[in-house]
Short mmCIF file of C-alpha atoms in Angstrom, two decimals:
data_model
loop_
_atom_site.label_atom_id
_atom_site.label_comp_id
_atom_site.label_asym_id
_atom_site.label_seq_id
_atom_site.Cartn_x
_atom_site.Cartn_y
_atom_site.Cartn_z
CA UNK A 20 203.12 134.95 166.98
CA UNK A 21 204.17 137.90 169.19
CA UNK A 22 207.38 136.16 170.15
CA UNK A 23 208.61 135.56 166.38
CA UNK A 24 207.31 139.02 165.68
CA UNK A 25 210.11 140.16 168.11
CA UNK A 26 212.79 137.75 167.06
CA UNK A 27 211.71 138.91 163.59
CA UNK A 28 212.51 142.80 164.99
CA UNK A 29 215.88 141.70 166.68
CA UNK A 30 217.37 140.30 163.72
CA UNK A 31 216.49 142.80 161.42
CA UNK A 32 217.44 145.34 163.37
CA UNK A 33 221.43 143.70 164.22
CA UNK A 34 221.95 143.39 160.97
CA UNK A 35 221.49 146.44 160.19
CA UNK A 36 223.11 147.78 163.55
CA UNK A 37 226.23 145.28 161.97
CA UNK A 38 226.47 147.30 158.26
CA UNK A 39 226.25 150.20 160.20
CA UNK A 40 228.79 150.03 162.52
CA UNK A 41 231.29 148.91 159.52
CA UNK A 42 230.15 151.91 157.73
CA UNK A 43 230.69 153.95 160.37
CA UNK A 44 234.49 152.36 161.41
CA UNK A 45 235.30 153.05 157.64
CA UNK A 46 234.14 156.50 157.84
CA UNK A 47 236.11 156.59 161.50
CA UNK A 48 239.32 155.47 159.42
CA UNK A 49 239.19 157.52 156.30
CA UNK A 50 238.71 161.04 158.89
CA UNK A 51 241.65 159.69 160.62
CA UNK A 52 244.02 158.73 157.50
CA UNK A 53 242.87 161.93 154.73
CA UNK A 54 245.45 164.67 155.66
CA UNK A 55 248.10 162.93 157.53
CA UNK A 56 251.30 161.43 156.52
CA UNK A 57 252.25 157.71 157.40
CA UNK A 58 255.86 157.76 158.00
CA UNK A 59 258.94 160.05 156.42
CA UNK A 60 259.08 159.47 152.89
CA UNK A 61 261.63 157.93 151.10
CA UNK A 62 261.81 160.09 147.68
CA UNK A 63 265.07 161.36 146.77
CA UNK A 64 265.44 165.02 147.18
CA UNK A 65 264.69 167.36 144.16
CA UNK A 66 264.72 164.52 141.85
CA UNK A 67 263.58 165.25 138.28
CA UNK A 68 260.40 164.36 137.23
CA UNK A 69 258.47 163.16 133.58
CA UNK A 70 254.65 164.10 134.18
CA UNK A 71 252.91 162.41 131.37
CA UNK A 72 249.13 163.34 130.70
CA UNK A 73 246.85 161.56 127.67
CA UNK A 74 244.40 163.93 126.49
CA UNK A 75 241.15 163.21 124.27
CA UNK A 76 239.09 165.98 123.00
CA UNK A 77 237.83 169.15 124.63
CA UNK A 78 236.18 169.31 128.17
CA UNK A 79 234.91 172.06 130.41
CA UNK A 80 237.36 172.61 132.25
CA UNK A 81 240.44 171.34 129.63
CA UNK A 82 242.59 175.03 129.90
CA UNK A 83 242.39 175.22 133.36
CA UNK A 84 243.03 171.64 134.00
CA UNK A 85 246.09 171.41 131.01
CA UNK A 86 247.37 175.27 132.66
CA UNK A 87 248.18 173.88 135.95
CA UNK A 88 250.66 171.30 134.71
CA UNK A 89 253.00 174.28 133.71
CA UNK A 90 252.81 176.35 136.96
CA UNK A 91 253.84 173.28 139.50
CA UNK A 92 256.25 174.28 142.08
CA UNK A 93 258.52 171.95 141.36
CA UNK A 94 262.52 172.62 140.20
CA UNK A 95 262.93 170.02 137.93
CA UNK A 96 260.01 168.24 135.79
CA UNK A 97 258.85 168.13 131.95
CA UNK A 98 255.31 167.83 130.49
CA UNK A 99 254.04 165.03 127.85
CA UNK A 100 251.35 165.65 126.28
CA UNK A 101 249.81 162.21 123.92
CA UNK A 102 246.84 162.53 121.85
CA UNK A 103 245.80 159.34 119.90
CA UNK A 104 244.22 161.31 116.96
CA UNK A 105 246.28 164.16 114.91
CA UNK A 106 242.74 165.48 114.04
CA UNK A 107 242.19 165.76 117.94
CA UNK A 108 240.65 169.41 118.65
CA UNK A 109 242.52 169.74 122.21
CA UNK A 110 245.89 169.95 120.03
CA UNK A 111 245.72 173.94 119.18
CA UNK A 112 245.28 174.94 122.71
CA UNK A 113 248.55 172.29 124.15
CA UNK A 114 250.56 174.36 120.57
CA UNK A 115 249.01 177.50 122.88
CA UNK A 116 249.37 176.55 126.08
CA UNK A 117 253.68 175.61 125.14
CA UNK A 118 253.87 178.50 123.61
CA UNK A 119 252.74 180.84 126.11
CA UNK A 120 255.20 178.70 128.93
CA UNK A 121 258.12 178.39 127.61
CA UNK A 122 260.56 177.87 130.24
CA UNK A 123 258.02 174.55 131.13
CA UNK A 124 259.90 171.61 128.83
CA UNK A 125 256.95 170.39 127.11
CA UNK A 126 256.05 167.76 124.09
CA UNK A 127 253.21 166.89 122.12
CA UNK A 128 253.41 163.16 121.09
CA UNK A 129 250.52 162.54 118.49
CA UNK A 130 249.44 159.09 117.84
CA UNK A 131 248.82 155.82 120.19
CA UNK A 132 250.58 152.02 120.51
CA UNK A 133 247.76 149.30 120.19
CA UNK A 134 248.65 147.35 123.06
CA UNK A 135 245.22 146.57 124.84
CA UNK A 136 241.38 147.03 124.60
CA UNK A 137 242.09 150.34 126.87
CA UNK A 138 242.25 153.28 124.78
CA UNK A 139 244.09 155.61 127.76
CA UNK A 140 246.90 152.81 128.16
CA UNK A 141 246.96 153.15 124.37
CA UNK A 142 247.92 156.96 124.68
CA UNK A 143 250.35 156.58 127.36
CA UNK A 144 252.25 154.11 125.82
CA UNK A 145 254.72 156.74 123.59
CA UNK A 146 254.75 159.09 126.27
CA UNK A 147 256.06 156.77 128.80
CA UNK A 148 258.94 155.45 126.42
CA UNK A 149 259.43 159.05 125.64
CA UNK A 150 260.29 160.11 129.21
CA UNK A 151 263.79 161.18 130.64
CA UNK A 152 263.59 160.93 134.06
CA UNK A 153 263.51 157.66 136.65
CA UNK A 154 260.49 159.14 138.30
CA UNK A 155 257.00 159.17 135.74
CA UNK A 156 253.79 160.41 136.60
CA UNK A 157 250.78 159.25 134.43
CA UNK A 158 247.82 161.76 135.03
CA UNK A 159 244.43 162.09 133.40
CA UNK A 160 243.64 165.56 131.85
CA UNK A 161 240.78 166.48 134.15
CA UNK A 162 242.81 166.09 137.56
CA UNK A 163 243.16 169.43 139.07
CA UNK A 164 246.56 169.89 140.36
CA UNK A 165 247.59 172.23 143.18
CA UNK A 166 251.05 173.83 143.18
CA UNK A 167 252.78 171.17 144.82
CA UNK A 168 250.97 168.64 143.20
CA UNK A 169 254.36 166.65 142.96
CA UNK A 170 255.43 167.17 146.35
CA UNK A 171 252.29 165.53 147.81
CA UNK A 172 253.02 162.68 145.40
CA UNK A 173 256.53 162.55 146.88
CA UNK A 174 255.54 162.96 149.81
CA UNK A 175 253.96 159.52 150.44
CA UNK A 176 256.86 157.15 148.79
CA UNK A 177 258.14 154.60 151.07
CA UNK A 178 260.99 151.85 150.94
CA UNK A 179 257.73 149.14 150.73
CA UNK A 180 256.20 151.36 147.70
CA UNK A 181 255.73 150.10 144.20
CA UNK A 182 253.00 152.99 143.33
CA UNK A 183 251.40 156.03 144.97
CA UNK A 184 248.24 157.72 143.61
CA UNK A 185 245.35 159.62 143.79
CA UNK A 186 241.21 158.91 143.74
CA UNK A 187 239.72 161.48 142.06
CA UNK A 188 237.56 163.70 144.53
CA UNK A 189 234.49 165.20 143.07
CA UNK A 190 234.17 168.99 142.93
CA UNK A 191 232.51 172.14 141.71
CA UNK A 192 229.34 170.08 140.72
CA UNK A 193 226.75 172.11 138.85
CA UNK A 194 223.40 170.89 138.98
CA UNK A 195 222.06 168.24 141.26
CA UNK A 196 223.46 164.72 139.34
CA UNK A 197 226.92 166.14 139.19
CA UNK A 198 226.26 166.30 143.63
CA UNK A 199 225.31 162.62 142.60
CA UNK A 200 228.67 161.85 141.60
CA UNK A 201 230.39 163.76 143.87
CA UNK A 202 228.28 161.04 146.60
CA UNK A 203 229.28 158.41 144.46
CA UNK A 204 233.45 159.73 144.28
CA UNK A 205 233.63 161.20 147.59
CA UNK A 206 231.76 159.73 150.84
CA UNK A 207 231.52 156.62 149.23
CA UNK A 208 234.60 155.43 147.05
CA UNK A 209 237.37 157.64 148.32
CA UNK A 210 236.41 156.82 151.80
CA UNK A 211 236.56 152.78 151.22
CA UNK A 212 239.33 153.52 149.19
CA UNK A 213 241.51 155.02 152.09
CA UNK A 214 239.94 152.68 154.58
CA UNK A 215 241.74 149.58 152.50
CA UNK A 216 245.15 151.51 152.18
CA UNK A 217 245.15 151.58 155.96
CA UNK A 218 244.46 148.29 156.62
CA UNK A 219 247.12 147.21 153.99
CA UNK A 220 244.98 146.75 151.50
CA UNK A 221 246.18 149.52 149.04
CA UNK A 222 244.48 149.62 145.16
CA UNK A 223 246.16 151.70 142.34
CA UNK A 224 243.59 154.66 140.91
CA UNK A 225 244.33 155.63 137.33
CA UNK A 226 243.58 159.32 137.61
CA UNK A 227 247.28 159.89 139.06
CA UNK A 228 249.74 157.45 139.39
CA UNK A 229 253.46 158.34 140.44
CA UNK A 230 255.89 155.08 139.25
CA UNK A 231 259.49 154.71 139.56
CA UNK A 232 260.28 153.97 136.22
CA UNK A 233 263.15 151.28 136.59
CA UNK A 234 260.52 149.26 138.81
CA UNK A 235 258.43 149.33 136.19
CA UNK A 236 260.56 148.55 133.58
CA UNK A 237 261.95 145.69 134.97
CA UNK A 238 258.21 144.14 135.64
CA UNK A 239 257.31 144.20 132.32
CA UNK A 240 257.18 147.91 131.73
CA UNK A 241 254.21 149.94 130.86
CA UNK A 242 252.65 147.24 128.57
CA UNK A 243 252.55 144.65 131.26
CA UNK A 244 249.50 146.84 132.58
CA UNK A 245 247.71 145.80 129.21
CA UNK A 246 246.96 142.52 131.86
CA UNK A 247 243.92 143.78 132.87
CA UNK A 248 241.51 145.70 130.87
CA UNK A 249 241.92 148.86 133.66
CA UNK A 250 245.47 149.95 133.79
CA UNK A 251 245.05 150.39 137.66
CA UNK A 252 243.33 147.07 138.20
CA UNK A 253 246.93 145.67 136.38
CA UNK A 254 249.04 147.87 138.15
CA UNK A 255 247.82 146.91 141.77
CA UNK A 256 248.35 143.27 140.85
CA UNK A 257 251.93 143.57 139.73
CA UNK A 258 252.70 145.78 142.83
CA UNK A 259 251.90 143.42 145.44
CA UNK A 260 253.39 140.57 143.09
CA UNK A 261 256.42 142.42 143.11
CA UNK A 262 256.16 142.57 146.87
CA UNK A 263 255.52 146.11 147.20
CA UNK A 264 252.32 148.47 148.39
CA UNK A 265 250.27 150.92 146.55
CA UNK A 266 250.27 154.43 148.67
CA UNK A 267 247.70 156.75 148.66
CA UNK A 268 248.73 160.73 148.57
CA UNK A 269 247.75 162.27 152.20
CA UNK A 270 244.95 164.18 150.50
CA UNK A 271 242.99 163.05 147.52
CA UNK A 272 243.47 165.46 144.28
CA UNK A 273 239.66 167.38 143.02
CA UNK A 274 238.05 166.78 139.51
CA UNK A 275 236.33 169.48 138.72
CA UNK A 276 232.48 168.12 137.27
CA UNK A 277 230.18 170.74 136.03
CA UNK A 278 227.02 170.06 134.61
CA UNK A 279 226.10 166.17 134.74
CA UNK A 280 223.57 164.51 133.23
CA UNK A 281 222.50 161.54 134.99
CA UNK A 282 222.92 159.24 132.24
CA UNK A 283 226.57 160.30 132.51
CA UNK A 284 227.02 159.32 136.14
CA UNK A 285 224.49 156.10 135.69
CA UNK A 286 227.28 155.19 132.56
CA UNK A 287 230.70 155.91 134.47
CA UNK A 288 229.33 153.95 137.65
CA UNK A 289 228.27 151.23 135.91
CA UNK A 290 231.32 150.84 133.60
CA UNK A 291 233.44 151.13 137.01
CA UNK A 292 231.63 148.50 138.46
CA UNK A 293 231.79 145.78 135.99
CA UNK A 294 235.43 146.68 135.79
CA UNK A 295 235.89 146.02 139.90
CA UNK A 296 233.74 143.15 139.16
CA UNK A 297 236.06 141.67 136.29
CA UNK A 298 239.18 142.43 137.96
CA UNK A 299 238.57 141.92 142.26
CA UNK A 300 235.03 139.82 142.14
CA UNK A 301 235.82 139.10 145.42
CA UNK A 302 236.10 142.71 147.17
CA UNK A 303 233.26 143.72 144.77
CA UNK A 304 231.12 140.86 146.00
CA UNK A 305 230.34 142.47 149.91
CA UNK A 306 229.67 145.93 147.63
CA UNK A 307 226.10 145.07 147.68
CA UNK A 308 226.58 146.14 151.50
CA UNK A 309 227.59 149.52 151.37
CA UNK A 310 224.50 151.34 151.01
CA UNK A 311 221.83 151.99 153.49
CA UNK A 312 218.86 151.82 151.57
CA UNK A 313 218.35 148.74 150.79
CA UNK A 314 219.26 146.56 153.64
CA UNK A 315 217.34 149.24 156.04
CA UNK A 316 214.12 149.06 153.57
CA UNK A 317 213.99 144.94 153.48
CA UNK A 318 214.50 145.26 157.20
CA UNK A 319 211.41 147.66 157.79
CA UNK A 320 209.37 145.87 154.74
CA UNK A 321 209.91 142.04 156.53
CA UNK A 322 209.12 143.59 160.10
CA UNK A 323 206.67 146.32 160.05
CA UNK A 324 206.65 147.09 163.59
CA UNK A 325 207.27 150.44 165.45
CA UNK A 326 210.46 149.49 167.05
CA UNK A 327 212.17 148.00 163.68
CA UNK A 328 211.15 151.39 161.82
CA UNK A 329 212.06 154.15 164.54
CA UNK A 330 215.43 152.30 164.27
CA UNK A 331 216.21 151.84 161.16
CA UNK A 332 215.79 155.53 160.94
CA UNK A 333 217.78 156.30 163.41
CA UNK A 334 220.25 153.98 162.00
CA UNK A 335 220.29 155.77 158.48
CA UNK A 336 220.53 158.78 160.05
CA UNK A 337 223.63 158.37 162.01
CA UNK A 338 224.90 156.62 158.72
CA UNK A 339 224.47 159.61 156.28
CA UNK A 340 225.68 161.72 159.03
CA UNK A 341 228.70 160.35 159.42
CA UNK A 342 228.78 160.46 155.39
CA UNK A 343 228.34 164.50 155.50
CA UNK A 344 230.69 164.82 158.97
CA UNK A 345 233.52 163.03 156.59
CA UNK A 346 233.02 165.55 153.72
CA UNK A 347 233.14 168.37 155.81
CA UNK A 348 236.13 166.99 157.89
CA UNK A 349 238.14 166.41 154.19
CA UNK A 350 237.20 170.00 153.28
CA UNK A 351 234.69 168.51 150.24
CA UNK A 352 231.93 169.76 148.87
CA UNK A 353 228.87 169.96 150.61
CA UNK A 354 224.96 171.05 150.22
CA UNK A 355 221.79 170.63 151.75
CA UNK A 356 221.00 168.25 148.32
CA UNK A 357 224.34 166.15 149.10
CA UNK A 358 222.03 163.88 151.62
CA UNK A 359 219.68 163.54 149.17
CA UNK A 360 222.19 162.27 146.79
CA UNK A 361 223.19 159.72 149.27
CA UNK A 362 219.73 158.22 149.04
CA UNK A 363 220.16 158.35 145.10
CA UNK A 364 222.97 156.95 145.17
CA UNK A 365 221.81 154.03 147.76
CA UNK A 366 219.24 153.59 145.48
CA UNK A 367 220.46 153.02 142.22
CA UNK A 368 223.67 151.15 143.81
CA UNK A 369 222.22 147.52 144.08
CA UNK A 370 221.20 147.69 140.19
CA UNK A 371 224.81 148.98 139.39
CA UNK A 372 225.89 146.49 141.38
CA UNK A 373 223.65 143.11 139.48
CA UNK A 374 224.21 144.79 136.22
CA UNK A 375 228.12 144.37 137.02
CA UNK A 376 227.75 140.87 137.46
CA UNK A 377 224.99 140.50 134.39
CA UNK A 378 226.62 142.06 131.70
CA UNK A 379 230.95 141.73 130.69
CA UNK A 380 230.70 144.96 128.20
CA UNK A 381 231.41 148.45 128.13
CA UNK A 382 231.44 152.03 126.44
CA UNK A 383 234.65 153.73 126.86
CA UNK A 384 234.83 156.93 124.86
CA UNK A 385 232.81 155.67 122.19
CA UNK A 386 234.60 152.50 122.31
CA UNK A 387 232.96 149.21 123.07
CA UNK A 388 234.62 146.83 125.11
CA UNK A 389 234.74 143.29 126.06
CA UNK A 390 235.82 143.19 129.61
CA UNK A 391 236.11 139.77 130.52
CA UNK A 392 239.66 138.32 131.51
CA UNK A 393 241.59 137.62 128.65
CA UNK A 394 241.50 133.93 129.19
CA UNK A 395 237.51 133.28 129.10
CA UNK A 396 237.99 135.98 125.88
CA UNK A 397 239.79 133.22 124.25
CA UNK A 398 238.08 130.43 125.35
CA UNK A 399 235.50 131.61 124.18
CA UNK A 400 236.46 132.74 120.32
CA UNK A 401 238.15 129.08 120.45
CA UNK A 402 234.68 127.76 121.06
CA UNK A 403 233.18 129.82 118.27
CA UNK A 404 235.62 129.16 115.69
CA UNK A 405 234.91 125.19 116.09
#
C-alpha cells in the first residue's frame, strides 16, 4: 500500500514537473524573442504605404484609437476607413477626424462585399481593392498605434516573409475581468504565440496584419482568406503554402480594454477557441495543457499526501511567477489581482477548451455563425436537402 502510495506521488508529481518545465521554456523564449529583432529587414526604404482599418460602431476608446492613424511618423502612407453600414454612428467622428487632418490622405468607403460568413473580411474587402500602394496594412479599430507603428511593422519583413503582424496585448484594464483578459491576451496567448514564431511555427493575428499586396494578389487576393471562417486562420495557411513565414513585430501592439464584464471575456475566449479548434484542431488539442490548475488539482486530489501537495504548490508558484516575471520583463500591465486572474483564467480554461470541441457556432457582433469547415457545411445541407 505504502509503496503504490509513493509511485502514486512520483507520477503525479513528474507530470506536473513535465507541464511545468514546458511552461516555463515558453515563458524562457517569449522574454528572450519580445523586443529584439531577428535579422535586418528586407522592406524597401520609405516605401508608401495603404493602412486600411474596418470600423463598426462606437467604442471607448474609438477617437483615441481612430486619432493615432493620422499622426504616424511615417513620410508616405494613406488611411481607409470601411464601415459596412451608412447608418453606422462611428461615421461623423472619421467626417471629423479628416477634417481636422488634412494633410493625412484619408477615405471613407461605406458599404461591405459579401464574400464569407466573417463580417470584418466583409469590410475590408473595398478597402483593400481601393488601395494605391504595393504595401497594405489591415488593422482593427481598437489597436493602439505608437508613432512608428509602421516602422516596427517594417521592421520585421524578411526575404522568407509572406505576412508580419501583431497579437493584441491587453492594456489599461478597468475593473478586475478586464485584468482577466489581459491574463488571457498577455502571459498566456502572446507568450505561446511568440514561442511558435521562434520555433518556426509562425500564425497570422488579425488585429494587424502588414501584406505585400502583389503576393497577395497573385494567391488569390484578399477573398482567398474567405477559406477559413477567421481571416488569420486563412492567411497563415496560404503563407506557408506559398512557401513563406508569418513574422511577428519585435514588440506586440496594446488594446486598450476598459471596463469588462466577464460575460464579455467568457464570450471572446470561447468564440476564439472554437475558431483555433475549427481551423488548427491539432495545436488546439495539447491546449488543455497550458494551465496549472487543473493538472496540479487532479494531481493533489488522486494523491493526497504531504509531499504531492507541498509540490504542487511549489510548482504553481514558480509557474505563475514566471507568468508575472514575463509581464513585467515586456513592460505589461501588472497588479497584485493579475495572479489571481491567472487562477481564473486556469480555471475557466478547460471548459473553454470542451465547449470548443462541443459546440461549431458563434456570436460575432451580433452575428451568428456556423464555423465548421466549409466542406462538412455542405455535406451536411446535402444531407438535409435529401
Amino acid at each position: 500500500m505504502i509503496g503504490s502510495i509513493e509511485t502514486g506521488a512520483i507520477v503525479a508529481l513528474s507530470l506536473c514537473a513535465v507541464l511545468t518545465l514546458v511552461n516555463l521554456l515558453s515563458v524562457a523564449i517569449a522574454a528572450w524573442r519580445i523586443g529584439r529583432h531577428r535579422g535586418a529587414p528586407s522592406f524597401p526604404t520609405a516605401a508608401p504605404m495603404s493602412l486600411v482599418r474596418p470600423v463598426c460602431g462606437l467604442e471607448a476608446f474609438s477617437e483615441e484609437m481612430l486619432e493615432r492613424g493620422f499622426t504616424l511618423a511615417h513620410p508616405d502612407y494613406e488611411l481607409i476607413f470601411c464601415v459596412a453600414d451608412g447608418r453606422d454612428p462611428i461615421i461623423p467622428l472619421l467626417h471629423r477626424l479628416m477634417a481636422g487632418h488634412p494633410a493625412i490622405p484619408a477615405r471613407l468607403i461605406i458599404g461591405d462585399e459579401r464574400i464569407s460568413d466573417n463580417p470584418k473580411l466583409n469590410n475590408c474587402v473595398r478597402g483593400w481593392e481601393a488601395a494605391r500602394h504595393e504595401w497594405v496594412v489591415l488593422a482593427d479599430s481598437n489597436v493602439l498605434m505608437p508613432p512608428d507603428y509602421l516602422q516596427q511593422l517594417q521592421a520585421s519583413w524578411r526575404p522568407d516573409t509572406g505576412l508580419v503582424c501583431s497579437t493584441p496585448i491587453g492594456a489599461r484594464p478597468s475593473g478586475f475581468f478586464a485584468e482577466l483578459e489581459c491574463a488571457f491576451l498577455n502571459t498566456l496567448q502572446a507568450r505561446w504565440q511568440y514561442t511558435g514564431e521562434s520555433l518556426g511555427l509562425g500564425f497570422a493575428q488579425g488585429k494587424s496584419m502588414l501584406w505585400h499586396k502583389p503576393f497577395l494578389d497573385a494567391n488569390g487576393g484578399i477573398r482567398a482568406l474567405a477559406a477559413e471562417i477567421a481571416e488569420d486562420a486563412a492567411a497563415t495557411k496560404l503563407v506557408r503554402a506559398a512557401g513563406k513565414r508569418v513574422h511577428l513585430v519585435s514588440s506586440p501592439f496594446e488594446q486598450p480594454l476598459g471596463q469588462r464584464a466577464f460575460r464579455e471575456v467568457w464570450s471572446r475566449q470561447v468564440r476564439w477557441a472554437r475558431l483555433r479548434r475549427v481551423t488548427f484542431p491539432h495545436f488546439f488539442a495539447p491546449e488543455i495543457g497550458s494551465g496549472a490548475l487543473l493538472p496540479f488539482t487532479i494531481a493533489a486530489l488522486a494523491v493526497p499526501t504531504l509531499p504531492v501537495v507541498v509540490g504542487v504548490v511549489a510548482m504553481a508558484t514558480l509557474w505563475y511567477g514566471a507568468e508575472y516575471a514575463l509581464a513585467a520583463r515586456a513592460g505589461w500591465h501588472r497588479s497584485p489581482r493579475l495572479l489571481l486572474a491567472f487562477l481564473l483564467r486556469d480555471t475557466v480554461l478547460p471548459v473553454m477548451w470542451l465547449s470548443a470541441w462541443m459546440q461549431s457556432a458563434i456570436v460575432w457582433r451580433g452575428n451568428a455563425m456556423d464555423i465548421r469547415p466549409k466542406e462538412t457545411t455542405r455535406l451536411r445541407a446535402r444531407a438535409e436537402a435529401a
